[in-house]
Short mmCIF file of N, CA and C in Angstrom, two decimals:
data_model
loop_
_atom_site.label_atom_id
_atom_site.label_comp_id
_atom_site.label_asym_id
_atom_site.label_seq_id
_atom_site.Cartn_x
_atom_site.Cartn_y
_atom_site.Cartn_z
N MET A 1 -6.04 -4.90 3.95
CA MET A 1 -5.52 -4.71 5.29
C MET A 1 -6.70 -4.76 6.25
N SER A 2 -6.65 -5.65 7.23
CA SER A 2 -7.76 -5.79 8.17
C SER A 2 -7.69 -4.71 9.23
N SER A 3 -8.88 -4.35 9.72
CA SER A 3 -8.99 -3.34 10.76
C SER A 3 -9.76 -3.92 11.92
N SER A 4 -9.35 -3.56 13.12
CA SER A 4 -10.05 -3.94 14.34
C SER A 4 -10.41 -2.65 15.05
N PRO A 5 -11.45 -2.69 15.89
CA PRO A 5 -11.81 -1.45 16.58
C PRO A 5 -10.77 -1.07 17.64
N LEU A 6 -10.39 0.20 17.62
CA LEU A 6 -9.52 0.79 18.63
C LEU A 6 -10.40 1.63 19.52
N THR A 7 -10.28 1.45 20.83
CA THR A 7 -11.02 2.26 21.79
C THR A 7 -10.04 3.18 22.49
N LEU A 8 -10.30 4.48 22.40
CA LEU A 8 -9.50 5.47 23.10
C LEU A 8 -10.33 6.01 24.26
N ASN A 9 -9.79 5.91 25.45
CA ASN A 9 -10.48 6.42 26.63
C ASN A 9 -10.18 7.90 26.77
N LEU A 10 -11.24 8.69 26.85
CA LEU A 10 -11.13 10.13 26.94
C LEU A 10 -11.24 10.55 28.40
N ILE A 11 -11.16 11.84 28.66
CA ILE A 11 -11.30 12.32 30.02
C ILE A 11 -12.68 11.95 30.55
N GLU A 12 -13.70 12.08 29.70
CA GLU A 12 -15.04 11.62 30.04
C GLU A 12 -15.54 10.79 28.87
N GLY A 13 -15.69 9.49 29.07
CA GLY A 13 -16.18 8.62 28.03
C GLY A 13 -15.06 8.01 27.21
N SER A 14 -15.45 7.46 26.06
CA SER A 14 -14.48 6.83 25.17
C SER A 14 -15.02 6.90 23.75
N VAL A 15 -14.15 6.60 22.80
CA VAL A 15 -14.55 6.54 21.40
C VAL A 15 -13.89 5.31 20.78
N SER A 16 -14.66 4.57 19.99
CA SER A 16 -14.14 3.38 19.30
C SER A 16 -14.33 3.56 17.81
N PHE A 17 -13.36 3.10 17.04
CA PHE A 17 -13.45 3.19 15.60
C PHE A 17 -12.53 2.16 14.98
N SER A 18 -12.78 1.86 13.72
CA SER A 18 -11.99 0.89 12.98
C SER A 18 -10.59 1.45 12.75
N PHE A 19 -9.58 0.65 13.06
CA PHE A 19 -8.19 1.11 12.98
C PHE A 19 -7.32 -0.09 12.64
N SER A 20 -6.34 0.09 11.78
CA SER A 20 -5.48 -1.03 11.40
C SER A 20 -4.30 -1.16 12.36
N PRO A 21 -3.80 -2.39 12.55
CA PRO A 21 -2.61 -2.58 13.38
C PRO A 21 -1.41 -1.78 12.87
N GLN A 22 -1.24 -1.67 11.55
CA GLN A 22 -0.13 -0.89 11.00
C GLN A 22 -0.26 0.58 11.39
N ALA A 23 -1.46 1.13 11.31
CA ALA A 23 -1.68 2.53 11.70
C ALA A 23 -1.42 2.70 13.19
N ALA A 24 -1.78 1.72 13.99
CA ALA A 24 -1.54 1.79 15.44
C ALA A 24 -0.04 1.81 15.72
N ARG A 25 0.72 1.00 14.98
CA ARG A 25 2.18 1.01 15.16
C ARG A 25 2.77 2.36 14.76
N GLU A 26 2.25 2.94 13.67
CA GLU A 26 2.73 4.26 13.24
C GLU A 26 2.40 5.33 14.28
N LEU A 27 1.20 5.27 14.84
CA LEU A 27 0.80 6.22 15.88
C LEU A 27 1.66 6.04 17.12
N LYS A 28 1.95 4.79 17.48
CA LYS A 28 2.80 4.53 18.64
C LYS A 28 4.20 5.12 18.43
N THR A 29 4.76 4.97 17.23
CA THR A 29 6.06 5.55 16.91
C THR A 29 6.03 7.07 17.03
N ALA A 30 4.97 7.69 16.50
CA ALA A 30 4.84 9.15 16.58
C ALA A 30 4.73 9.61 18.03
N ILE A 31 4.00 8.86 18.85
CA ILE A 31 3.85 9.22 20.26
C ILE A 31 5.16 9.00 21.01
N ASN A 32 5.91 7.96 20.67
CA ASN A 32 7.22 7.76 21.29
C ASN A 32 8.15 8.95 21.01
N GLN A 33 8.10 9.46 19.78
CA GLN A 33 8.89 10.64 19.44
C GLN A 33 8.41 11.85 20.24
N LEU A 34 7.09 11.98 20.40
CA LEU A 34 6.54 13.06 21.21
C LEU A 34 7.02 12.96 22.65
N MET A 35 7.05 11.76 23.20
CA MET A 35 7.52 11.57 24.57
C MET A 35 8.96 12.05 24.73
N GLU A 36 9.82 11.78 23.73
CA GLU A 36 11.20 12.26 23.78
C GLU A 36 11.24 13.79 23.78
N ARG A 37 10.38 14.40 22.98
CA ARG A 37 10.31 15.87 22.95
C ARG A 37 9.82 16.42 24.28
N LEU A 38 8.82 15.76 24.87
CA LEU A 38 8.31 16.19 26.17
C LEU A 38 9.38 16.08 27.24
N LYS A 39 10.16 15.01 27.18
CA LYS A 39 11.26 14.84 28.15
C LYS A 39 12.32 15.92 27.97
N ALA A 40 12.58 16.30 26.72
CA ALA A 40 13.56 17.36 26.45
C ALA A 40 13.07 18.69 27.01
N VAL A 41 11.78 18.96 26.88
CA VAL A 41 11.21 20.20 27.42
C VAL A 41 11.26 20.17 28.95
N ALA A 42 10.93 19.02 29.55
CA ALA A 42 10.92 18.90 31.02
C ALA A 42 12.32 19.04 31.60
N ALA A 43 13.34 18.67 30.82
CA ALA A 43 14.73 18.73 31.30
C ALA A 43 15.40 20.05 30.95
N LYS A 44 14.61 21.04 30.59
CA LYS A 44 15.21 22.33 30.20
C LYS A 44 16.07 22.90 31.32
N PRO A 45 17.05 23.70 30.98
CA PRO A 45 17.96 24.23 31.99
C PRO A 45 17.24 25.14 32.98
N THR A 46 17.88 25.35 34.09
CA THR A 46 17.30 26.21 35.12
C THR A 46 17.15 27.63 34.59
N PRO A 47 16.20 28.40 35.14
CA PRO A 47 16.00 29.77 34.66
C PRO A 47 17.29 30.56 34.69
N GLY A 48 17.52 31.33 33.64
CA GLY A 48 18.73 32.12 33.53
C GLY A 48 19.86 31.35 32.87
N GLY A 49 19.68 30.06 32.68
CA GLY A 49 20.73 29.24 32.09
C GLY A 49 20.63 29.13 30.59
N GLY A 50 19.79 29.95 29.98
CA GLY A 50 19.62 29.89 28.53
C GLY A 50 18.22 29.43 28.19
N LYS A 51 17.83 29.70 26.97
CA LYS A 51 16.49 29.37 26.53
C LYS A 51 16.47 27.96 25.92
N ALA A 52 15.46 27.20 26.30
CA ALA A 52 15.33 25.85 25.75
C ALA A 52 14.89 25.94 24.29
N THR A 53 15.36 25.00 23.49
CA THR A 53 14.97 24.95 22.09
C THR A 53 13.54 24.45 21.98
N PRO A 54 12.66 25.20 21.32
CA PRO A 54 11.28 24.73 21.16
C PRO A 54 11.25 23.41 20.39
N GLN A 55 10.38 22.53 20.83
CA GLN A 55 10.25 21.22 20.21
C GLN A 55 9.06 21.23 19.24
N PRO A 56 9.16 20.51 18.12
CA PRO A 56 8.04 20.47 17.17
C PRO A 56 6.85 19.70 17.75
N PRO A 57 5.64 20.08 17.36
CA PRO A 57 4.45 19.38 17.88
C PRO A 57 4.25 18.03 17.19
N LEU A 58 3.42 17.22 17.82
CA LEU A 58 2.95 15.98 17.20
C LEU A 58 1.73 16.35 16.37
N GLU A 59 1.75 16.02 15.09
CA GLU A 59 0.61 16.23 14.21
C GLU A 59 0.41 14.94 13.42
N TYR A 60 -0.31 13.99 14.01
CA TYR A 60 -0.52 12.69 13.39
C TYR A 60 -1.88 12.68 12.70
N ARG A 61 -1.92 12.18 11.47
CA ARG A 61 -3.18 12.06 10.74
C ARG A 61 -3.28 10.66 10.14
N TYR A 62 -4.50 10.11 10.23
CA TYR A 62 -4.79 8.79 9.67
C TYR A 62 -6.11 8.89 8.93
N THR A 63 -6.16 8.35 7.73
CA THR A 63 -7.41 8.30 6.99
C THR A 63 -7.69 6.85 6.64
N GLY A 64 -8.81 6.37 7.12
CA GLY A 64 -9.29 5.02 6.84
C GLY A 64 -10.80 5.11 6.78
N GLU A 65 -11.49 4.22 7.48
CA GLU A 65 -12.95 4.35 7.56
C GLU A 65 -13.33 5.64 8.25
N VAL A 66 -12.46 6.10 9.14
CA VAL A 66 -12.62 7.41 9.78
C VAL A 66 -11.33 8.19 9.60
N PHE A 67 -11.42 9.50 9.82
CA PHE A 67 -10.23 10.35 9.83
C PHE A 67 -9.87 10.57 11.29
N LEU A 68 -8.61 10.34 11.64
CA LEU A 68 -8.12 10.54 13.00
C LEU A 68 -7.00 11.55 12.95
N GLU A 69 -7.07 12.53 13.84
CA GLU A 69 -5.98 13.49 13.97
C GLU A 69 -5.63 13.60 15.44
N VAL A 70 -4.34 13.54 15.74
CA VAL A 70 -3.84 13.68 17.11
C VAL A 70 -2.82 14.82 17.08
N PHE A 71 -3.03 15.82 17.94
CA PHE A 71 -2.14 16.97 17.99
C PHE A 71 -1.71 17.21 19.43
N CYS A 72 -0.42 17.51 19.62
CA CYS A 72 0.08 17.87 20.94
C CYS A 72 1.28 18.79 20.77
N ASN A 73 1.27 19.91 21.50
CA ASN A 73 2.40 20.82 21.54
C ASN A 73 3.21 20.50 22.78
N PRO A 74 4.39 19.91 22.64
CA PRO A 74 5.17 19.50 23.82
C PRO A 74 5.73 20.66 24.62
N ASN A 75 5.72 21.85 24.06
CA ASN A 75 6.32 23.00 24.72
C ASN A 75 5.45 23.59 25.83
N ILE A 76 4.19 23.17 25.93
CA ILE A 76 3.31 23.77 26.93
C ILE A 76 3.07 22.89 28.16
N TRP A 77 3.62 21.68 28.16
CA TRP A 77 3.38 20.75 29.27
C TRP A 77 4.64 20.62 30.12
N PRO A 78 4.49 20.71 31.46
CA PRO A 78 5.67 20.64 32.33
C PRO A 78 6.32 19.26 32.38
N THR A 79 5.51 18.20 32.22
CA THR A 79 6.04 16.83 32.21
C THR A 79 5.26 16.00 31.21
N PRO A 80 5.81 14.87 30.76
CA PRO A 80 5.06 13.98 29.87
C PRO A 80 3.77 13.46 30.51
N PHE A 81 3.78 13.34 31.84
CA PHE A 81 2.62 12.77 32.53
C PHE A 81 1.47 13.75 32.64
N ALA A 82 1.74 15.04 32.48
CA ALA A 82 0.69 16.06 32.53
C ALA A 82 0.12 16.34 31.14
N ALA A 83 0.79 15.87 30.09
CA ALA A 83 0.42 16.24 28.72
C ALA A 83 -0.94 15.68 28.31
N LYS A 84 -1.62 16.50 27.53
CA LYS A 84 -2.88 16.10 26.90
C LYS A 84 -2.74 16.31 25.41
N VAL A 85 -3.55 15.57 24.67
CA VAL A 85 -3.55 15.70 23.21
C VAL A 85 -4.93 16.17 22.77
N LEU A 86 -4.97 16.85 21.65
CA LEU A 86 -6.22 17.21 21.02
C LEU A 86 -6.51 16.11 20.01
N LEU A 87 -7.66 15.50 20.15
CA LEU A 87 -8.03 14.33 19.36
C LEU A 87 -9.25 14.67 18.51
N THR A 88 -9.17 14.41 17.21
CA THR A 88 -10.32 14.59 16.32
C THR A 88 -10.57 13.28 15.60
N VAL A 89 -11.82 12.81 15.68
CA VAL A 89 -12.26 11.62 14.96
C VAL A 89 -13.48 12.05 14.15
N ARG A 90 -13.45 11.79 12.83
CA ARG A 90 -14.60 12.20 12.03
C ARG A 90 -14.80 11.26 10.85
N ASP A 91 -16.03 11.24 10.38
CA ASP A 91 -16.36 10.60 9.12
C ASP A 91 -17.40 11.49 8.44
N VAL A 92 -18.11 10.98 7.46
CA VAL A 92 -19.03 11.83 6.71
C VAL A 92 -20.20 12.33 7.55
N SER A 93 -20.55 11.63 8.63
CA SER A 93 -21.74 12.01 9.38
C SER A 93 -21.50 12.55 10.78
N ILE A 94 -20.29 12.44 11.31
CA ILE A 94 -20.04 12.92 12.66
C ILE A 94 -18.60 13.38 12.81
N ARG A 95 -18.40 14.34 13.72
CA ARG A 95 -17.06 14.84 14.04
C ARG A 95 -16.97 14.98 15.55
N LEU A 96 -15.93 14.40 16.14
CA LEU A 96 -15.68 14.50 17.57
C LEU A 96 -14.31 15.12 17.76
N THR A 97 -14.25 16.23 18.50
CA THR A 97 -12.98 16.85 18.84
C THR A 97 -12.96 17.03 20.34
N THR A 98 -11.92 16.51 20.99
CA THR A 98 -11.84 16.55 22.44
C THR A 98 -10.39 16.43 22.89
N GLU A 99 -10.18 16.65 24.18
CA GLU A 99 -8.86 16.43 24.76
C GLU A 99 -8.80 15.03 25.35
N ALA A 100 -7.63 14.46 25.36
CA ALA A 100 -7.40 13.16 25.99
C ALA A 100 -6.05 13.19 26.68
N GLU A 101 -5.92 12.43 27.74
CA GLU A 101 -4.65 12.35 28.46
C GLU A 101 -3.68 11.50 27.66
N LEU A 102 -2.48 12.01 27.44
CA LEU A 102 -1.49 11.30 26.64
C LEU A 102 -1.17 9.93 27.22
N THR A 103 -0.99 9.85 28.53
CA THR A 103 -0.64 8.55 29.14
C THR A 103 -1.74 7.53 28.90
N ARG A 104 -3.00 7.96 28.92
CA ARG A 104 -4.11 7.03 28.69
C ARG A 104 -4.14 6.55 27.24
N ILE A 105 -3.86 7.47 26.31
CA ILE A 105 -3.82 7.10 24.89
C ILE A 105 -2.71 6.07 24.65
N ILE A 106 -1.57 6.27 25.28
CA ILE A 106 -0.46 5.31 25.16
C ILE A 106 -0.90 3.94 25.65
N GLU A 107 -1.56 3.89 26.81
CA GLU A 107 -2.05 2.61 27.34
C GLU A 107 -3.05 1.96 26.39
N ASP A 108 -3.95 2.76 25.83
CA ASP A 108 -4.97 2.22 24.92
C ASP A 108 -4.34 1.64 23.65
N ILE A 109 -3.34 2.32 23.11
CA ILE A 109 -2.68 1.83 21.89
C ILE A 109 -1.90 0.56 22.19
N ASN A 110 -1.19 0.53 23.32
CA ASN A 110 -0.46 -0.68 23.71
C ASN A 110 -1.40 -1.86 23.89
N GLN A 111 -2.53 -1.63 24.54
CA GLN A 111 -3.51 -2.71 24.75
C GLN A 111 -4.06 -3.19 23.41
N TYR A 112 -4.36 -2.28 22.50
CA TYR A 112 -4.85 -2.63 21.18
C TYR A 112 -3.83 -3.50 20.45
N LEU A 113 -2.56 -3.09 20.47
CA LEU A 113 -1.52 -3.85 19.76
C LEU A 113 -1.32 -5.23 20.37
N GLU A 114 -1.49 -5.36 21.69
CA GLU A 114 -1.40 -6.69 22.32
C GLU A 114 -2.55 -7.57 21.84
N GLN A 115 -3.74 -7.01 21.67
CA GLN A 115 -4.91 -7.79 21.27
C GLN A 115 -4.83 -8.25 19.81
N VAL A 116 -4.31 -7.37 18.93
CA VAL A 116 -4.28 -7.73 17.51
C VAL A 116 -3.02 -8.49 17.12
N GLY A 117 -2.08 -8.55 18.04
CA GLY A 117 -0.87 -9.33 17.79
C GLY A 117 0.16 -8.54 17.15
#
């Protein structure tokens, strides 16, 4: 399975690593499900109208040349556009853990998938 570099733009800076198109499609599917959960949280009933059902978090993991983990709790963000994810990229010699804007990650994955076909 061939891998191409995926660049994720962070709040400050960016990180690039080898990533397969199949893994990118799987991550995109997981993020699409997260977006639905975020929309469900944002559409919760007005106060006093009952308690919204807590939505499960996104916990995506990929192991290839690097280990990638993406985590987001949809219950703490008022809208999908405000949401941030906790991103961890590591290999045997380095570990990067940071926050990234969800909308930017979506754009980066879409751009990557357009480039690799």
